[in-house]
């Protein structure tokens, strides 16, 4: 069984570098699993190229995981289309997108603490949960649900924000938390890798007190990848669509 991590790709070199760093951490946690990386756009190797190479090697079974935090357009359209064009000898099981997951909340808090906060700051700190954004109502609803759940872990307040396609913007959520009376305002990017939209989030955080790094190769993120891989492997093939089960999310959540 080969574990294929499918990333969106970007013209920004930091994107691919971060994806590769995350995959290296996954390999270090499960050296018994062969983990490959393919990109939908901009970077190489392409998903199609990796799948053709695996088929040529004689590989039969693949778990394809969308490296996205929510299930939106790419998960519902782009990835299934790419996987349907895979060589017919491959049996491809599709893992679920990464979020939501308690481990991702842990990764968000890790990044905030690395940026200077401490657990003692939680009750006086308002957090902007800043995602890339999506035109998919399901993805937007998921982000709002995550913000509500995270608020119950002890933060003064948590507000969702979006860099594109939906409102509010990061800077608007920062102002709202200031008006609410939070002593400290922090921005937690709910994105996996640097790029154009994460840079927009950073600009919107100019008036915040704390800006965390993107999730990147956090150990909690690597563990989520392996959880999704394990769930896909343990699901009988008959329960999956043929030859692919269900896929991707897209640049929206990266």
Short mmCIF file of N, CA, C and O in Angstrom, two decimals, residues 69 104-105 107-113 115 117 125-132 143 146 150 155 158-161 170 174 177 185-191 198 201-202 205 208 210-215:
data_model
loop_
_atom_site.label_atom_id
_atom_site.label_comp_id
_atom_site.label_asym_id
_atom_site.label_seq_id
_atom_site.Cartn_x
_atom_site.Cartn_y
_atom_site.Cartn_z
N UNK A 69 -7.62 21.18 4.77
CA UNK A 69 -8.19 21.23 6.10
C UNK A 69 -9.70 21.13 6.12
O UNK A 69 -10.30 20.82 7.14
N UNK A 104 -5.74 19.11 15.26
CA UNK A 104 -5.48 20.38 14.59
C UNK A 104 -5.66 21.55 15.54
O UNK A 104 -4.93 22.55 15.45
N UNK A 105 -6.61 21.46 16.46
CA UNK A 105 -6.73 22.49 17.49
C UNK A 105 -5.48 22.51 18.36
O UNK A 105 -4.99 23.59 18.74
N UNK A 107 -2.53 21.71 17.36
CA UNK A 107 -1.48 22.32 16.54
C UNK A 107 -1.62 23.83 16.50
O UNK A 107 -0.63 24.57 16.56
N UNK A 108 -2.87 24.33 16.42
CA UNK A 108 -3.09 25.77 16.46
C UNK A 108 -2.58 26.37 17.77
O UNK A 108 -1.93 27.43 17.78
N UNK A 109 -2.87 25.71 18.88
CA UNK A 109 -2.40 26.21 20.16
C UNK A 109 -0.87 26.13 20.24
O UNK A 109 -0.23 27.05 20.78
N UNK A 110 -0.28 25.09 19.72
CA UNK A 110 1.18 24.99 19.68
C UNK A 110 1.77 26.23 19.00
O UNK A 110 2.72 26.85 19.50
N UNK A 111 1.22 26.58 17.84
CA UNK A 111 1.75 27.72 17.10
C UNK A 111 1.56 29.03 17.88
O UNK A 111 2.43 29.90 17.86
N UNK A 112 0.44 29.18 18.58
CA UNK A 112 0.22 30.39 19.38
C UNK A 112 1.21 30.47 20.54
O UNK A 112 1.75 31.54 20.83
N UNK A 113 1.48 29.35 21.18
CA UNK A 113 2.44 29.35 22.29
C UNK A 113 3.86 29.60 21.77
O UNK A 113 4.65 30.30 22.41
N UNK A 115 4.49 31.48 19.39
CA UNK A 115 4.53 32.91 19.05
C UNK A 115 4.58 33.80 20.29
O UNK A 115 4.66 35.03 20.14
N UNK A 117 2.45 33.37 23.40
CA UNK A 117 1.40 33.20 24.41
C UNK A 117 1.73 32.05 25.35
O UNK A 117 2.57 31.20 25.05
N UNK A 125 -7.32 36.39 26.18
CA UNK A 125 -6.91 36.50 24.77
C UNK A 125 -8.05 36.13 23.83
O UNK A 125 -8.66 35.07 23.96
N UNK A 126 -8.32 37.01 22.89
CA UNK A 126 -9.25 36.71 21.80
C UNK A 126 -8.46 36.23 20.60
O UNK A 126 -7.41 36.80 20.28
N UNK A 127 -8.95 35.20 19.94
CA UNK A 127 -8.22 34.58 18.83
C UNK A 127 -9.03 34.69 17.55
O UNK A 127 -10.23 34.40 17.53
N UNK A 128 -8.35 35.10 16.49
CA UNK A 128 -8.93 35.07 15.15
C UNK A 128 -8.49 33.77 14.49
O UNK A 128 -7.30 33.54 14.30
N UNK A 129 -9.45 32.92 14.18
CA UNK A 129 -9.17 31.69 13.45
C UNK A 129 -9.25 32.03 11.96
O UNK A 129 -10.33 32.12 11.38
N UNK A 130 -8.10 32.26 11.36
CA UNK A 130 -8.05 32.82 10.00
C UNK A 130 -7.76 31.74 8.97
O UNK A 130 -6.67 31.17 8.94
N UNK A 131 -8.74 31.46 8.13
CA UNK A 131 -8.56 30.46 7.08
C UNK A 131 -8.48 31.15 5.72
O UNK A 131 -8.75 32.35 5.59
N UNK A 132 -8.11 30.37 4.71
CA UNK A 132 -7.96 30.94 3.38
C UNK A 132 -9.29 31.37 2.78
O UNK A 132 -9.36 32.33 2.01
N UNK A 143 -15.52 25.91 9.43
CA UNK A 143 -14.63 26.85 10.10
C UNK A 143 -15.36 27.52 11.26
O UNK A 143 -14.80 27.68 12.37
N UNK A 146 -15.57 25.09 14.13
CA UNK A 146 -14.28 24.93 14.80
C UNK A 146 -14.04 26.10 15.75
O UNK A 146 -13.58 25.92 16.89
N UNK A 150 -13.45 25.74 19.70
CA UNK A 150 -12.20 26.19 20.30
C UNK A 150 -12.44 27.20 21.42
O UNK A 150 -11.72 27.22 22.41
N UNK A 155 -10.45 30.18 25.80
CA UNK A 155 -10.09 31.49 25.25
C UNK A 155 -11.16 32.52 25.57
O UNK A 155 -12.34 32.17 25.74
N UNK A 158 -13.25 33.52 20.31
CA UNK A 158 -12.65 33.05 19.05
C UNK A 158 -13.59 33.46 17.92
O UNK A 158 -14.79 33.20 17.97
N UNK A 159 -13.02 34.10 16.90
CA UNK A 159 -13.81 34.53 15.77
C UNK A 159 -13.19 33.97 14.48
O UNK A 159 -11.99 34.05 14.27
N UNK A 160 -14.01 33.42 13.59
CA UNK A 160 -13.50 32.98 12.29
C UNK A 160 -13.27 34.17 11.37
O UNK A 160 -13.95 35.20 11.49
N UNK A 161 -12.33 34.03 10.45
CA UNK A 161 -12.09 35.05 9.43
C UNK A 161 -11.56 34.36 8.19
O UNK A 161 -11.08 33.22 8.25
N UNK A 170 -9.63 39.10 8.17
CA UNK A 170 -8.85 39.01 9.40
C UNK A 170 -8.85 40.33 10.16
O UNK A 170 -9.07 40.37 11.39
N UNK A 174 -10.11 41.13 14.01
CA UNK A 174 -9.22 41.72 15.02
C UNK A 174 -9.90 42.92 15.67
O UNK A 174 -9.91 43.05 16.91
N UNK A 177 -12.65 41.82 18.13
CA UNK A 177 -12.15 41.32 19.41
C UNK A 177 -11.63 42.46 20.29
O UNK A 177 -11.77 42.42 21.52
N UNK A 185 -5.07 40.23 21.51
CA UNK A 185 -5.69 39.66 20.30
C UNK A 185 -4.62 38.92 19.52
O UNK A 185 -3.54 39.47 19.24
N UNK A 186 -4.91 37.67 19.21
CA UNK A 186 -3.97 36.82 18.48
C UNK A 186 -4.63 36.31 17.21
O UNK A 186 -5.84 36.07 17.17
N UNK A 187 -3.83 36.12 16.18
CA UNK A 187 -4.31 35.56 14.92
C UNK A 187 -3.66 34.20 14.72
O UNK A 187 -2.42 34.09 14.73
N UNK A 188 -4.48 33.19 14.53
CA UNK A 188 -4.01 31.83 14.31
C UNK A 188 -4.38 31.41 12.90
O UNK A 188 -5.55 31.12 12.62
N UNK A 189 -3.43 31.38 11.97
CA UNK A 189 -3.74 30.96 10.60
C UNK A 189 -4.10 29.47 10.54
O UNK A 189 -3.28 28.62 10.90
N UNK A 190 -5.30 29.20 10.09
CA UNK A 190 -5.74 27.81 9.92
C UNK A 190 -5.44 27.41 8.48
O UNK A 190 -6.33 27.18 7.66
N UNK A 191 -4.16 27.40 8.17
CA UNK A 191 -3.67 27.03 6.84
C UNK A 191 -2.44 26.16 7.01
O UNK A 191 -1.74 26.24 8.03
N UNK A 198 -2.17 33.07 2.82
CA UNK A 198 -1.60 33.24 4.15
C UNK A 198 -0.89 34.59 4.32
O UNK A 198 -0.94 35.18 5.41
N UNK A 201 -3.52 37.00 5.14
CA UNK A 201 -3.89 36.87 6.55
C UNK A 201 -2.89 37.64 7.42
O UNK A 201 -3.28 38.36 8.35
N UNK A 202 -1.61 37.49 7.13
CA UNK A 202 -0.58 38.18 7.91
C UNK A 202 -0.74 39.70 7.83
O UNK A 202 -0.61 40.40 8.84
N UNK A 205 -3.41 40.87 10.02
CA UNK A 205 -3.09 40.75 11.45
C UNK A 205 -2.21 41.88 11.95
O UNK A 205 -1.71 41.82 13.07
N UNK A 208 -3.00 43.12 15.35
CA UNK A 208 -3.08 42.12 16.42
C UNK A 208 -1.81 42.15 17.26
O UNK A 208 -0.78 42.69 16.84
N UNK A 210 -0.41 39.26 18.48
CA UNK A 210 0.32 38.02 18.22
C UNK A 210 -0.13 37.45 16.88
O UNK A 210 -1.34 37.40 16.61
N UNK A 211 0.82 37.04 16.07
CA UNK A 211 0.53 36.32 14.83
C UNK A 211 1.28 35.00 14.85
O UNK A 211 2.52 34.99 14.91
N UNK A 212 0.55 33.90 14.82
CA UNK A 212 1.17 32.58 14.82
C UNK A 212 1.62 32.20 13.41
O UNK A 212 1.15 32.76 12.42
N UNK A 213 2.50 31.22 13.34
CA UNK A 213 2.92 30.66 12.06
C UNK A 213 1.83 29.74 11.52
O UNK A 213 0.93 29.29 12.25
N UNK A 214 1.91 29.41 10.23
CA UNK A 214 1.01 28.41 9.65
C UNK A 214 1.25 27.07 10.31
O UNK A 214 2.28 26.84 10.96
N UNK A 215 0.33 26.16 10.14
CA UNK A 215 0.44 24.85 10.81
C UNK A 215 1.66 24.08 10.33
O UNK A 215 2.37 23.46 11.13
#
